[in-house]
Amino acid sequence: MLPTPPRAVIWRLGPSIARADIPALCDRLRLLLRTGPRPRTTVLCDVRALDAPDLTTVEALLRLQLTARRLGHGIRLCHVPEGLGLLLTATGLTEVLPAALPPGTPRPPPLPGPP
């Protein structure tokens, strides 16, 4: 018997995220994942509306990913603005907060580990 493939829901964020918004965002995500589709769900987090992503934005996305993982789900970012992509690359968080690939796009090979 094959495992059930993950399901996806789209969740839009933006235009800005303040540090004070983070707990409420996590609560909304928790509610969505507890009452929404089952079993495993991938939340496609549409971030194209983010005006000026900064480290608070990255912190919020990390907290959302942690919330999703604690419930057995995960987040993938989609429509990532260039500024956010650069921040994630500079902080080394592209694997923790992966971007969703357009359908039909082959996955890049994993980076080699330390020697």
Coordinates of C-alpha atoms in Angstrom, one line a residue:
M1 CA 0.0 0.0 0.0
L2 CA 1.4 3.4 -1.0
P3 CA 1.6 6.2 1.5
T4 CA -1.0 9.0 1.2
P5 CA 0.5 11.9 -0.7
P6 CA 0.7 15.2 1.1
R7 CA -2.1 17.7 0.5
A8 CA -1.6 21.4 -0.1
V9 CA -3.4 24.5 1.0
I10 CA -2.5 28.0 -0.1
W11 CA -2.0 30.7 2.6
R12 CA -1.2 34.3 1.7
L13 CA 0.9 36.6 3.8
G14 CA 1.6 40.3 3.5
P15 CA 1.9 43.1 2.9
S16 CA 4.0 43.3 6.1
I17 CA 4.5 41.3 9.3
A18 CA 5.4 43.0 12.6
R19 CA 6.9 41.0 15.5
A20 CA 3.6 41.5 17.5
D21 CA 1.7 39.7 14.6
I22 CA 3.7 36.5 15.0
P23 CA 1.7 34.8 17.8
A24 CA -1.6 35.5 16.0
L25 CA -0.3 34.2 12.7
C26 CA 0.9 31.0 14.5
D27 CA -2.6 30.6 16.1
R28 CA -4.3 31.1 12.7
L29 CA -2.0 28.4 11.2
R30 CA -2.6 26.0 14.1
L31 CA -6.4 26.4 13.7
L32 CA -6.2 25.9 9.9
L33 CA -4.1 22.7 10.3
R34 CA -6.2 21.3 13.1
T35 CA -9.5 21.8 11.3
G36 CA -8.4 21.6 7.7
P37 CA -7.4 18.8 5.4
R38 CA -5.7 15.7 6.6
P39 CA -3.4 13.7 6.8
R40 CA -0.1 15.5 6.0
T41 CA -0.7 19.0 4.6
T42 CA 1.8 21.2 2.9
V43 CA 1.0 24.9 3.4
L44 CA 2.0 26.8 0.3
C45 CA 2.8 30.1 1.8
D46 CA 2.3 32.8 -0.9
V47 CA 4.6 35.6 0.1
R48 CA 4.6 37.7 -3.1
A49 CA 2.6 40.5 -1.3
L50 CA 5.3 41.1 1.3
D51 CA 6.4 44.8 0.8
A52 CA 9.8 44.9 2.5
P53 CA 10.8 41.5 3.9
D54 CA 13.2 41.8 6.8
L55 CA 14.6 39.6 9.6
T56 CA 11.2 39.9 11.4
T57 CA 9.6 38.4 8.3
V58 CA 12.2 35.5 8.5
E59 CA 11.5 35.0 12.2
A60 CA 7.7 34.8 11.5
L61 CA 8.2 32.3 8.7
L62 CA 10.5 30.2 11.0
R63 CA 7.9 30.2 13.7
L64 CA 5.2 29.3 11.3
Q65 CA 7.3 26.4 10.0
L66 CA 7.9 25.2 13.6
T67 CA 4.1 25.4 14.3
A68 CA 3.3 23.4 11.2
R69 CA 6.0 20.8 11.9
R70 CA 4.8 20.3 15.5
L71 CA 1.4 19.4 14.0
G72 CA 3.0 16.9 11.5
H73 CA 2.8 19.3 8.5
G74 CA 5.1 21.7 6.7
I75 CA 5.4 25.0 4.9
R76 CA 6.8 25.7 1.4
L77 CA 7.2 29.3 0.2
C78 CA 5.8 30.3 -3.2
H79 CA 6.2 33.5 -5.2
V80 CA 9.3 34.5 -3.1
P81 CA 10.3 38.1 -3.7
E82 CA 14.0 38.6 -4.5
G83 CA 14.7 40.4 -1.2
L84 CA 13.3 37.6 0.9
G85 CA 15.1 35.0 -1.2
L86 CA 18.4 36.9 -0.6
L87 CA 17.7 37.1 3.1
L88 CA 17.0 33.3 3.3
T89 CA 20.2 32.6 1.4
A90 CA 22.3 35.0 3.5
T91 CA 21.0 33.4 6.7
G92 CA 21.4 29.8 5.5
L93 CA 17.7 29.1 5.9
T94 CA 16.7 28.0 2.4
E95 CA 16.5 24.4 3.4
V96 CA 14.4 25.1 6.5
L97 CA 12.1 27.4 4.6
P98 CA 12.1 25.8 1.1
A99 CA 10.5 27.4 -1.9
A100 CA 7.9 25.5 -3.8
L101 CA 9.0 24.6 -7.3
P102 CA 6.7 25.3 -10.3
P103 CA 5.1 22.0 -11.6
G104 CA 7.4 20.1 -13.8
T105 CA 10.6 21.7 -12.5
P106 CA 13.2 19.2 -11.6
R107 CA 14.6 19.4 -8.0
P108 CA 18.2 20.6 -7.8
P109 CA 20.6 18.0 -6.4
P110 CA 21.3 18.3 -2.6
L111 CA 24.3 20.3 -1.6
P112 CA 27.3 18.1 -0.5
G113 CA 27.8 17.7 3.2
P114 CA 30.9 18.6 5.1
P115 CA 34.0 16.4 4.3

